[in-house]
Tab-separated table of C-alpha atoms in Angstrom:
chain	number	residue	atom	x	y	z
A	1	UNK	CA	-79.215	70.287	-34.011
A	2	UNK	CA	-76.262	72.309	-33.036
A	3	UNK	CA	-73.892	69.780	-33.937
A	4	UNK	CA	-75.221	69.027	-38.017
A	5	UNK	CA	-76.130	72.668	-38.607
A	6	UNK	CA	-73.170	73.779	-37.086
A	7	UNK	CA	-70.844	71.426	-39.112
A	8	UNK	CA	-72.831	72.124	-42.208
A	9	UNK	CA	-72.099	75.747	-42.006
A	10	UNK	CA	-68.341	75.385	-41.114
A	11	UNK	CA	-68.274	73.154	-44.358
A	12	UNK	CA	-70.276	75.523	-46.976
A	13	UNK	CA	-68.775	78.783	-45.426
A	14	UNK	CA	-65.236	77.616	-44.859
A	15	UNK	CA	-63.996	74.623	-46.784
A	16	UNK	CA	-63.892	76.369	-50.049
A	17	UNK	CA	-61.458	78.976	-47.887
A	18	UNK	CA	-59.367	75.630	-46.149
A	19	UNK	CA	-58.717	73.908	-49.059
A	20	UNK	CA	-57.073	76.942	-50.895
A	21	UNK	CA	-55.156	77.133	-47.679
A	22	UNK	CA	-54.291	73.482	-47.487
A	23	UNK	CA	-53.291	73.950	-51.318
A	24	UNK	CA	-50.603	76.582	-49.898
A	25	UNK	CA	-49.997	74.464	-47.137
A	26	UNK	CA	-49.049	71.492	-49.151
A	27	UNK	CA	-46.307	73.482	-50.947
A	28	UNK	CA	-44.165	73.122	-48.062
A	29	UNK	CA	-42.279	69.810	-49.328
A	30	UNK	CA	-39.681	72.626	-50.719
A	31	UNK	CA	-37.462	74.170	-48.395
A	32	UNK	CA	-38.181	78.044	-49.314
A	33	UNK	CA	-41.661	77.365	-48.038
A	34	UNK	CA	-40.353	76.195	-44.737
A	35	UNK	CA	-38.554	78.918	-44.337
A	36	UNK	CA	-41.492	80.935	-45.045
A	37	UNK	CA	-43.271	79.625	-42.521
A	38	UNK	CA	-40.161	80.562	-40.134
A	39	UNK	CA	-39.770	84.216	-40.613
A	40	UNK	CA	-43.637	84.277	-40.570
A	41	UNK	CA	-44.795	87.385	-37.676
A	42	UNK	CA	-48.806	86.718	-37.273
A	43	UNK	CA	-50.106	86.925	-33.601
A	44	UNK	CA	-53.646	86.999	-32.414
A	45	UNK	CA	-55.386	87.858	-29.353
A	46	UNK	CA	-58.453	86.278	-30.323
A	47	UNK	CA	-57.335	82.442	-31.366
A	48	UNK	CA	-55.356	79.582	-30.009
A	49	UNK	CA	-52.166	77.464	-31.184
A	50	UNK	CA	-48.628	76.840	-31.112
A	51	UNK	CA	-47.372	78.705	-34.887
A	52	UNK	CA	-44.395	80.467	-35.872
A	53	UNK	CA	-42.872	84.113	-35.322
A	54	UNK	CA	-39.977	86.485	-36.837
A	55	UNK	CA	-36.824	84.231	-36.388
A	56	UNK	CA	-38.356	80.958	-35.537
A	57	UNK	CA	-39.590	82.048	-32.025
A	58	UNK	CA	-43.318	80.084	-30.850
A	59	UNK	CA	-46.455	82.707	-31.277
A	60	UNK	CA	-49.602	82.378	-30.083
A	61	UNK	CA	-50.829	81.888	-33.719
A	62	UNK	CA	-53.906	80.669	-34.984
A	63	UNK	CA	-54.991	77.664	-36.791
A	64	UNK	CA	-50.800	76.640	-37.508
A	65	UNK	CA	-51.773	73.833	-39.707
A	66	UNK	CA	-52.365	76.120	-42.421
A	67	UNK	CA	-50.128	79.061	-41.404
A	68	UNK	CA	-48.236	79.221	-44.308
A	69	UNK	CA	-51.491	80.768	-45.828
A	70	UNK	CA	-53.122	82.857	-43.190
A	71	UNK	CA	-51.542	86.389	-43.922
A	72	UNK	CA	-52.976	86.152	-47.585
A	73	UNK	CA	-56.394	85.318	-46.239
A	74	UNK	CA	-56.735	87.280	-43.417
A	75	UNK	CA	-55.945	90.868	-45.017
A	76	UNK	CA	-59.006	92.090	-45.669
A	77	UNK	CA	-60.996	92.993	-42.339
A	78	UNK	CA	-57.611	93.008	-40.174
A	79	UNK	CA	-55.238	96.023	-39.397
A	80	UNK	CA	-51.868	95.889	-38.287
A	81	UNK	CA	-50.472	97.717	-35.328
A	82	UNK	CA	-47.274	97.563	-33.493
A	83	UNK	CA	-46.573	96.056	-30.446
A	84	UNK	CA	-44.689	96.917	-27.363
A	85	UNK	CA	-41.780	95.466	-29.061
A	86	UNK	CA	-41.586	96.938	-32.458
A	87	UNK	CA	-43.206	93.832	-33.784
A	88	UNK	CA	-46.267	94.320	-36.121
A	89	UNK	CA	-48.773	92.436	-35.086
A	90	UNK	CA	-52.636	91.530	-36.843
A	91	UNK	CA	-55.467	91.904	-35.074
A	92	UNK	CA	-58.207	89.901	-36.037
A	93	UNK	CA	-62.231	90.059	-35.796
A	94	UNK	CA	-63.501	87.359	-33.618
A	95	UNK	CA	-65.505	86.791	-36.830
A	96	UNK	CA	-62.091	86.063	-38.783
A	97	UNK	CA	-61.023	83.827	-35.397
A	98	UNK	CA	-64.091	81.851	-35.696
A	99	UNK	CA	-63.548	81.314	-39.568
A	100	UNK	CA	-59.615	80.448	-38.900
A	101	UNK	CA	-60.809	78.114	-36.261
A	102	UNK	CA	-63.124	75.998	-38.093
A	103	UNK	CA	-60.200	76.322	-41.024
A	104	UNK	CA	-58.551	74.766	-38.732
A	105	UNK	CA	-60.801	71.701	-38.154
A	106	UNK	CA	-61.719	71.708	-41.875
A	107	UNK	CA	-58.698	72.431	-43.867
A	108	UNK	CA	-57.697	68.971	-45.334
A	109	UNK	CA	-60.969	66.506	-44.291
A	110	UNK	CA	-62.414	64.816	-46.476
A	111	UNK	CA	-66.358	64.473	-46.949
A	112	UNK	CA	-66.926	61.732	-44.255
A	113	UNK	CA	-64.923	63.958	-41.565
A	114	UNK	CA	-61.656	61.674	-41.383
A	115	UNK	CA	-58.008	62.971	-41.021
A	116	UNK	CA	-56.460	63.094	-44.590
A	117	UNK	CA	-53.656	60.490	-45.156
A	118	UNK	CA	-49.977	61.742	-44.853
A	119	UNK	CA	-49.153	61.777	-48.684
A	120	UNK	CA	-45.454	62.691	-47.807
A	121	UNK	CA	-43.471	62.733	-44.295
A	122	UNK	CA	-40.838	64.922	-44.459
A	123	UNK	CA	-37.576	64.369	-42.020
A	124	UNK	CA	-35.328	67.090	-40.920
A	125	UNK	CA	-31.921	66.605	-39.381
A	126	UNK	CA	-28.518	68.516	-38.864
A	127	UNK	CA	-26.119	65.856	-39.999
A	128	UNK	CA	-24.109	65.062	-43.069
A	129	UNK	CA	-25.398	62.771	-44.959
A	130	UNK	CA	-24.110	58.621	-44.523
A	131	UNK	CA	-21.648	60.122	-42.546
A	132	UNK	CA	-23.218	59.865	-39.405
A	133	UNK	CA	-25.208	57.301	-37.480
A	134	UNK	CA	-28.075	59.534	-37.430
A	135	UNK	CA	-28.692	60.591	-40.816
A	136	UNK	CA	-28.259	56.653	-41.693
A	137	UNK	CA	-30.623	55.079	-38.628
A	138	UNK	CA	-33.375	57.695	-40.030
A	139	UNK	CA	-32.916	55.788	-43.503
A	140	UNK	CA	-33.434	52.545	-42.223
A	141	UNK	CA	-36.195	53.262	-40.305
A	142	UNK	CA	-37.746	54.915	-43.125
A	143	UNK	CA	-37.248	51.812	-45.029
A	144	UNK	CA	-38.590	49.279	-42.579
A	145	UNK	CA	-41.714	51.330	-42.706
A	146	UNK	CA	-41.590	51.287	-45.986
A	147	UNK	CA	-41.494	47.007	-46.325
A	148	UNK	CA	-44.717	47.157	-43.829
A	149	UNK	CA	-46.166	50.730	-45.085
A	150	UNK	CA	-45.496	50.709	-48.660
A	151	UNK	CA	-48.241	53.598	-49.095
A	152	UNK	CA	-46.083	55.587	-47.020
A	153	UNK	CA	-43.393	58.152	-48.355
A	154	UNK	CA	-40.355	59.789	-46.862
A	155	UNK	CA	-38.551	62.633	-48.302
A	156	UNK	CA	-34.933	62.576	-46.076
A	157	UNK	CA	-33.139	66.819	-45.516
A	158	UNK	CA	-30.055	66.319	-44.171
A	159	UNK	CA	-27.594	68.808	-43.014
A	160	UNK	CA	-29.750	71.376	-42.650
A	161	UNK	CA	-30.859	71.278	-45.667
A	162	UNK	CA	-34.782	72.085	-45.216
A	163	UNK	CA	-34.556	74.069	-41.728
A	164	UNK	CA	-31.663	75.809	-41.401
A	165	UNK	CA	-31.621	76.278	-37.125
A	166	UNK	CA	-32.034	72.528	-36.078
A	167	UNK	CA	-33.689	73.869	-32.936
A	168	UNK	CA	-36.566	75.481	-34.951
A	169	UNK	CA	-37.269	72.099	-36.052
A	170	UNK	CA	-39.558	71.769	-33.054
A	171	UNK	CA	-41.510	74.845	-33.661
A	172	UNK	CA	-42.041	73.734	-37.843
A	173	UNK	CA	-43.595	70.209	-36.709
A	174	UNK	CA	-46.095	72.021	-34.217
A	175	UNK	CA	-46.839	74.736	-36.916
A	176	UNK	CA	-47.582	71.212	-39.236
A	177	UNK	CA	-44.884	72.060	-42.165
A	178	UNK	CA	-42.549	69.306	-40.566
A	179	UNK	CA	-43.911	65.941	-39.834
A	180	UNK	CA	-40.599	63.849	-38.714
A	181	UNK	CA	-37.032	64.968	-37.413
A	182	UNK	CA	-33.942	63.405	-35.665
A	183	UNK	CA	-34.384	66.029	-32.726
A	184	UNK	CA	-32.040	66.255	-29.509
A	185	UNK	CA	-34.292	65.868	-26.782
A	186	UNK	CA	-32.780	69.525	-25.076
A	187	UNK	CA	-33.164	71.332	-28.235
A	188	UNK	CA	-36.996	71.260	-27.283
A	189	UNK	CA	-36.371	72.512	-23.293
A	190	UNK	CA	-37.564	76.208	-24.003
A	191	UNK	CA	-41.131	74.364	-24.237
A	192	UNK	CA	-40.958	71.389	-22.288
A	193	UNK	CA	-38.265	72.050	-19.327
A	194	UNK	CA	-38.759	68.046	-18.592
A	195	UNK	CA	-36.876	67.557	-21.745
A	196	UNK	CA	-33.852	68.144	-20.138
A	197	UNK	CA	-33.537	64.488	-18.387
A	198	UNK	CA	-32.782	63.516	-21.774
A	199	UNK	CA	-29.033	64.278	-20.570
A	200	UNK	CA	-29.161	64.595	-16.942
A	201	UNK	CA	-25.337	64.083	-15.798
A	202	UNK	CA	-25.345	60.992	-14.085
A	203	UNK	CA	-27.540	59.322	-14.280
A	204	UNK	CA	-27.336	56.966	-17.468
A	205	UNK	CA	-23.536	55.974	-17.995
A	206	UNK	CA	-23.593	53.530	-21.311
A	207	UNK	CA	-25.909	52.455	-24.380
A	208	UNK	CA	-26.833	49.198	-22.471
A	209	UNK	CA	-28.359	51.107	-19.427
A	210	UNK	CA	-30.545	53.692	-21.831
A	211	UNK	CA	-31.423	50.360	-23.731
A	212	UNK	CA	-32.307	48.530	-20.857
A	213	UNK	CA	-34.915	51.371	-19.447
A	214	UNK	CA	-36.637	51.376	-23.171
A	215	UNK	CA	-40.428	50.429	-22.667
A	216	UNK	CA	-39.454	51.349	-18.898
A	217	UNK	CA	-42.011	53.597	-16.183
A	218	UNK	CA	-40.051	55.903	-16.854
A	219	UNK	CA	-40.035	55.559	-20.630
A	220	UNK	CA	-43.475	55.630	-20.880
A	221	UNK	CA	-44.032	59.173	-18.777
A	222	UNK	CA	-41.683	60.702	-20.390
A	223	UNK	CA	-43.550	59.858	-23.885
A	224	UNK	CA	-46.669	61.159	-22.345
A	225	UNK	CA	-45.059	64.097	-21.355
A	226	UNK	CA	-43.805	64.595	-25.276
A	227	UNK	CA	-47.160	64.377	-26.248
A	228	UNK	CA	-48.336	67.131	-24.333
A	229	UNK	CA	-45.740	69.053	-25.869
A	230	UNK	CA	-46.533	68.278	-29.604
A	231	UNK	CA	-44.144	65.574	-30.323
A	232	UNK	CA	-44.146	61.841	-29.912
A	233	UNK	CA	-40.620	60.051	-29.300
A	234	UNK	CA	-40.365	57.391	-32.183
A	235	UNK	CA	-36.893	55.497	-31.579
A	236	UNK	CA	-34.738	55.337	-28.604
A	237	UNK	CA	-31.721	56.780	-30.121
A	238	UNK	CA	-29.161	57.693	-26.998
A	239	UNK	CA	-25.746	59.041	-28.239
A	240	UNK	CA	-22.496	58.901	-25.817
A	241	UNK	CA	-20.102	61.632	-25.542
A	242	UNK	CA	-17.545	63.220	-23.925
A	243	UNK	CA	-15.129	66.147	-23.465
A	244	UNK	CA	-12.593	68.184	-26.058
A	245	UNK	CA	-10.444	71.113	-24.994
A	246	UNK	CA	-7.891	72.874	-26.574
A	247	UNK	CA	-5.881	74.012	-23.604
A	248	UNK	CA	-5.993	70.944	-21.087
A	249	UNK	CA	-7.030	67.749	-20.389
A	250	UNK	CA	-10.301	67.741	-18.667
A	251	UNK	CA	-11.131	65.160	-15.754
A	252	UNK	CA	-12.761	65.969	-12.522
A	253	UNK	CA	-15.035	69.053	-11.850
A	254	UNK	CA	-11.700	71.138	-10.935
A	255	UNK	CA	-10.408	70.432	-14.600
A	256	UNK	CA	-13.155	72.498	-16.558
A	257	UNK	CA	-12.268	75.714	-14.102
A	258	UNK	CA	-11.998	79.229	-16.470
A	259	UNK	CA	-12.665	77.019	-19.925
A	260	UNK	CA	-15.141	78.207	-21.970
A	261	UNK	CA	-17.645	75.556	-22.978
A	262	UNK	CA	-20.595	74.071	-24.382
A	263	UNK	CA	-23.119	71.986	-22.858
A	264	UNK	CA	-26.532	71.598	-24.745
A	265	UNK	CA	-28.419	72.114	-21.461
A	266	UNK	CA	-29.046	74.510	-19.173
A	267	UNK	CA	-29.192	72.111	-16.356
A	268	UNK	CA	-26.061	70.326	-17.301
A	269	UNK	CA	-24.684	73.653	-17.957
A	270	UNK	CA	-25.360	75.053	-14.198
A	271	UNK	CA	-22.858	72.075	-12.958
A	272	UNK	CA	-20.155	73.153	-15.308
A	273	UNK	CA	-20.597	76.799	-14.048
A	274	UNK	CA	-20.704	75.707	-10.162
A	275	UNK	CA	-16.898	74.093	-11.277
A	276	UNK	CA	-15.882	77.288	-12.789
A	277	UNK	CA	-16.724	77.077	-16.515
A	278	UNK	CA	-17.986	79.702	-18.374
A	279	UNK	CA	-21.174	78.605	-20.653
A	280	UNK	CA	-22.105	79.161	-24.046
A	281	UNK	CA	-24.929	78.130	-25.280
A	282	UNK	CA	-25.131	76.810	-29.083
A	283	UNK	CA	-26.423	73.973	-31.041
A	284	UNK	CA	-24.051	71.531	-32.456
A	285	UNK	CA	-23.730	73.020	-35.858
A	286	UNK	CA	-21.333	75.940	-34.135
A	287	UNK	CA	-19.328	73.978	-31.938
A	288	UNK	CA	-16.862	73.714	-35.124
A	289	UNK	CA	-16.096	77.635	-35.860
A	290	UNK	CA	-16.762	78.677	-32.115
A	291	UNK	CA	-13.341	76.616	-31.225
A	292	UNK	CA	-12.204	77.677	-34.441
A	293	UNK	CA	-12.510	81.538	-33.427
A	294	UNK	CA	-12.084	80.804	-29.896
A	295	UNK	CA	-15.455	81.667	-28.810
A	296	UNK	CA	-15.090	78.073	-26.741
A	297	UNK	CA	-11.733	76.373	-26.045
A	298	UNK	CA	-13.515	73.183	-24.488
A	299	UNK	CA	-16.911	71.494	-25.324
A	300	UNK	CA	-18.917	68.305	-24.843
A	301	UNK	CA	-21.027	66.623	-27.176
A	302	UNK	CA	-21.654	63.302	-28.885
A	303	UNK	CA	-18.705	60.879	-30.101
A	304	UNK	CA	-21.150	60.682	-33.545
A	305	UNK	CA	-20.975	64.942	-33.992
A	306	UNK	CA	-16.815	64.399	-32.594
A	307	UNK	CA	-16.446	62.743	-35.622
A	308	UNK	CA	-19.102	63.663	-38.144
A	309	UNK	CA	-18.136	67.132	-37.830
A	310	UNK	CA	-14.343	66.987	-37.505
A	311	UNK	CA	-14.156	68.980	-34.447
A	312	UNK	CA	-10.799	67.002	-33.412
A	313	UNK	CA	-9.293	69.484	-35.903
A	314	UNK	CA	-9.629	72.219	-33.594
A	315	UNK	CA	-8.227	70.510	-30.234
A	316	UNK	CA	-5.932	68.737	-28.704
A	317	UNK	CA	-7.099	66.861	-26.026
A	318	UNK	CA	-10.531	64.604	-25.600
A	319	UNK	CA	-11.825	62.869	-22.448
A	320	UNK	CA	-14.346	60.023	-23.889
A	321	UNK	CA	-14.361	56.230	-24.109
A	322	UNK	CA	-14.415	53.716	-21.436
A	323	UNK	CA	-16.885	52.819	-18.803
A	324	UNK	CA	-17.613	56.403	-17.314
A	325	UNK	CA	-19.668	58.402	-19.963
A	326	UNK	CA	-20.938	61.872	-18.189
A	327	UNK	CA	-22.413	63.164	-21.653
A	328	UNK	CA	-25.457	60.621	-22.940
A	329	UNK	CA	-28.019	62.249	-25.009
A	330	UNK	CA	-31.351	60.990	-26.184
A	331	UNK	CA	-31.610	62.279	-30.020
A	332	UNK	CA	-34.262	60.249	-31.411
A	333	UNK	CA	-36.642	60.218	-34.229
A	334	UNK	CA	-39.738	62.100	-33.397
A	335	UNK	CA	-42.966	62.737	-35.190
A	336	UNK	CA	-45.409	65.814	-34.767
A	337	UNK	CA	-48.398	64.850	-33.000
A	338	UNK	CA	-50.410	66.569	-35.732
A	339	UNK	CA	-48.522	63.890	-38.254
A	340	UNK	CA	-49.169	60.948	-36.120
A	341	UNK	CA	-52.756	61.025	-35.725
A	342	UNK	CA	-53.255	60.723	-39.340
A	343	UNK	CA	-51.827	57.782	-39.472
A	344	UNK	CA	-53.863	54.430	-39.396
A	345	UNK	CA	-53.716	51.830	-36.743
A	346	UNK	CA	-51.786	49.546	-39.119
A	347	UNK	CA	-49.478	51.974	-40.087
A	348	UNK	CA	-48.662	53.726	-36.664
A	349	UNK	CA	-47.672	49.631	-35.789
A	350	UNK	CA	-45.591	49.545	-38.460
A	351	UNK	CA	-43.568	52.850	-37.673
A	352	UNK	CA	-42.991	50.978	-33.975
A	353	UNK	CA	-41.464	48.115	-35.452
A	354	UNK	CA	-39.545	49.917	-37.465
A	355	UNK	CA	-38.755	51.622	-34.561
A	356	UNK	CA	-37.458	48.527	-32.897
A	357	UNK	CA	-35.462	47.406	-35.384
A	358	UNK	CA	-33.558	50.698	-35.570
A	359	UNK	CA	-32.885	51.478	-32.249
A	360	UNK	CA	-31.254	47.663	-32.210
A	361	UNK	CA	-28.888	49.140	-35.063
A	362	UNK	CA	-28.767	52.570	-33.906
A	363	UNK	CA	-27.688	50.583	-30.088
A	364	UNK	CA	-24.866	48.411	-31.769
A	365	UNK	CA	-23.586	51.852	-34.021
A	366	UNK	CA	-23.416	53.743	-30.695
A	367	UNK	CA	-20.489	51.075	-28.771
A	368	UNK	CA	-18.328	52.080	-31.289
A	369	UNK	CA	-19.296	55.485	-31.484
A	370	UNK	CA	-16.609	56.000	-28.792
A	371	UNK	CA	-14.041	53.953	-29.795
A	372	UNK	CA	-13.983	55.765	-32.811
A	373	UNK	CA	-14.098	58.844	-31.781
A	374	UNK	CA	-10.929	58.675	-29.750
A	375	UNK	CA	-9.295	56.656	-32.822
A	376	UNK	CA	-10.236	60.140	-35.071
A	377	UNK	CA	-8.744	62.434	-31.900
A	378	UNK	CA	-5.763	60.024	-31.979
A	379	UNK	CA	-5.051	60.984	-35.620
A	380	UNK	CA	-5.387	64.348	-35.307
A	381	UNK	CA	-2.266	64.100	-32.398
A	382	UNK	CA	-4.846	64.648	-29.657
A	383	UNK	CA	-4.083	63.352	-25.932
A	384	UNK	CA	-7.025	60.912	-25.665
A	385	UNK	CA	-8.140	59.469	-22.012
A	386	UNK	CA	-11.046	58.036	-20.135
A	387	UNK	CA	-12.328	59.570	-17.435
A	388	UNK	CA	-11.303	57.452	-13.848
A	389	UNK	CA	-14.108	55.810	-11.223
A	390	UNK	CA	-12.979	58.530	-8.977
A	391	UNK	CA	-13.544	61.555	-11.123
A	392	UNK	CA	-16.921	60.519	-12.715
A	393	UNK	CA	-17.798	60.099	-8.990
A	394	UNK	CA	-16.916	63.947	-8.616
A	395	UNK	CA	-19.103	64.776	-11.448
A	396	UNK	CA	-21.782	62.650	-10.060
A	397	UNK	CA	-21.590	64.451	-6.889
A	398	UNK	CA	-21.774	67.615	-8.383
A	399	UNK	CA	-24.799	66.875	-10.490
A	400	UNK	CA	-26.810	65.311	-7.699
A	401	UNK	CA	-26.137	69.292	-5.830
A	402	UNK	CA	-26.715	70.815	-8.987
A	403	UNK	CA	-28.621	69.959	-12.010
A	404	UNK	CA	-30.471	67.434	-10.485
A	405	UNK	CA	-31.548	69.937	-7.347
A	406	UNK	CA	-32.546	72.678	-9.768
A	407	UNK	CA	-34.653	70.080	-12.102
A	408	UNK	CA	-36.621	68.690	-9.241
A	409	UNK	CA	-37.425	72.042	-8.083
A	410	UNK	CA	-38.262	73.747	-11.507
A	411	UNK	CA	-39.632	71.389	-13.557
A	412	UNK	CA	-42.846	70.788	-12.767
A	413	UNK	CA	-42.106	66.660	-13.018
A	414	UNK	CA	-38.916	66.719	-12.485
A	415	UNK	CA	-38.768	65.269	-9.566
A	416	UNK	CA	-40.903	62.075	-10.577
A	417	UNK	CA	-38.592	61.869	-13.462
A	418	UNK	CA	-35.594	61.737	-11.681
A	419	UNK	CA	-37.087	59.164	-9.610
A	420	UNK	CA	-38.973	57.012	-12.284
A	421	UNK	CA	-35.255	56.907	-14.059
A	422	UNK	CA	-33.548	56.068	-10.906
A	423	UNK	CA	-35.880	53.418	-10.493
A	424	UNK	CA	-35.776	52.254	-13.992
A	425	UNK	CA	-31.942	51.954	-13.845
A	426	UNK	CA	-31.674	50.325	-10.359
């Protein structure tokens, strides 16, 4: 009885409300929305759900599928306070909770109760566009869907050009005004702390070992543990890299003592401090004007960004190529859990063998990624060198005392993750 009145009421009292919001929603294929949705500050004490606060930080907002909306709506019967912080915050009735909720459930069903069809997936990167591996492996996967989806539409913002902070890429798709980004896996650790054996140091040394482990135990857990956090991992896009330093060449642990770098991960970043680095933590977009002002004088990060981004104009020595890669960083594709259970059964097959056929690509782009990254240092008069069996052994080491240690003990699974990828690579 519960269950026909109950959804009867939801639909005559509320889906008049959701669809207006959904209408609002929907106008988030522009980037000014997105960036609405961003600088959004709505809290609540009453209902549950990842959303968006001031400066792209996670809230505990309500109903974020249709957050974009939600101020307008809720004004009347709220009041704003401040909080401990300075931050003004709404508190709601549990009436306006219970409406928001079943908004929430509502906003966007049709009659019969079904998820409404993705009309337009929207993917975010950081990267120029052509120019790099990334921006191009998204377009062909969007167009093998395409040949199997052909309902299916993809609207491409490179460079930044829809969210401006690639991290708060993570916190758009949970908040449903992203569907689809090329994400690195660390950018997301703040939520998911697992996230960071997407670059443990030393553990996975070329393309053909990450390649070899796809579809592996350890693949697998590590999707489910994406899941949990909002996001499902769509290709298996791993990304070599290497040093760059403007003051020395860098080799063994003892190399990187008193340079100021960048890492991408906190636990990758505790080994270069146990060396004697200082750490600075940024997103790839700043490596270029932080050696440029001095900020850093050494960094690591992929051959693709090396190149894409031209940051061999600011040094003069690199440490990548050849058999003993340190820095390897899973960036795939991901989708928003929110956008994949909309799609069908045929269609959520199709995006997999798209998948397959660009991570084969994406694979092949990637052992050359190196090479030309040192060819590009080269040019620019940069000392270019490999690192030797005996100092990626240091670094190994190192790792094993550091960033592995403190990821087994703080992460919740880190320690089967370490030891499903051990496994997986043995």
């Amino acid at each position: 009885m519960w269950c026909a009145g109950g959804y009867w009421w939801l639909r005559r009292m509320v889906a008049p409300w959701a669809r207006a919001i959904a209408g609002v929603a929907s106008s988030a294929a522009e980037p000014s929305s997105v960036r609405r949705v961003t600088d959004m500050a709505v809290t609540s004490r009453f209902c549950l759900g990842a959303g968006i606060g001031r400066g792209g930080r996670a809230v505990n907002a309500p109903a974020v599928a249709f957050s974009q909306g939600l101020p307008h709506c809720w004004a009347e019967g709220a009041r704003r306070r401040p909080d401990k912080g300075g931050t003004e915050t709404m508190r709601i009735s549990r009436r306006h909770a219970v409406l928001a909720t079943g908004a929430a459930a509502l906003a966007g069903l049709p009659r019969d109760g079904r998820a409404q069809a993705l009309a337009e997936i929207r993917v975010s990167h950081q990267w120029r566009q052509q120019t790099d591996a990334r921006d191009r492996g998204a377009r062909l996967f969007a167009e093998e869907v395409r040949k199997r989806a052909p309902e299916l539409r993809f609207r491409i913002y490179p460079n930044r050009s829809l969210i401006s902070n690639p991290v708060a890429q993570y916190d758009a798709m949970l908040a449903g005004s992203l569907e689809m980004a090329v994400f690195p896996i660390t950018y997301g650790v703040g939520k998911v702390p697992e996230f960071s054996i997407g670059i443990m140091p030393g553990t996975i040394k070329s393309v053909e070992q990450a390649m070899r482990i796809k579809g592996s135990a350890f693949h697998r857990r590590f999707q489910e543990i994406a899941m949990e956090g909002g996001i499902r991992i769509v290709t298996w896009w791993w990304t070599p890299g290497g040093f760059a330093s403007r003051d020395r060449p860098i080799g063994g642990p003892e190399t990187v003592q008193g340079l100021k770098m960048r890492a991408a991960d906190p636990t990758f970043e505790l080994m270069l401090k146990e060396a004697g680095a200082s750490v600075v933590s940024m997103p790839s977009t700043e490596i270029y004007p932080a050696m440029q002002s001095g900020v850093l004088n050494a960094t690591l990060t992929s051959a693709e960004t090396f190149v894409s981004m031209r940051i061999y104009e600011q040094t003069k020595y690199a440490t990548i190529g050849g058999p003993n890669t340190l820095w390897m960083l899973l960036q795939p594709l991901v989708i928003s859990t929110q956008a994949w259970n909309r799609l069908t059964p045929a269609q959520r097959q199709a995006f997999d063998e798209a998948a397959d056929v660009a991570d084969a690509w994406f694979a092949r782009e990637q052992e050359e990624a190196a090479a030309n990254a040192a060819e590009a240092f080269r040019k620019a008069n940069n000392e270019v060198r490999g690192l030797t069996d005996a100092e990626y052994a240091a670094w190994v080491e190192l790792a094993k005392r550091t960033a592995w240690a403190e990821f087994a003990r703080s992460t919740r699974h880190g320690r089967e993750l370490l030891d499903l990828l051990t496994q997986s690579l043995a």
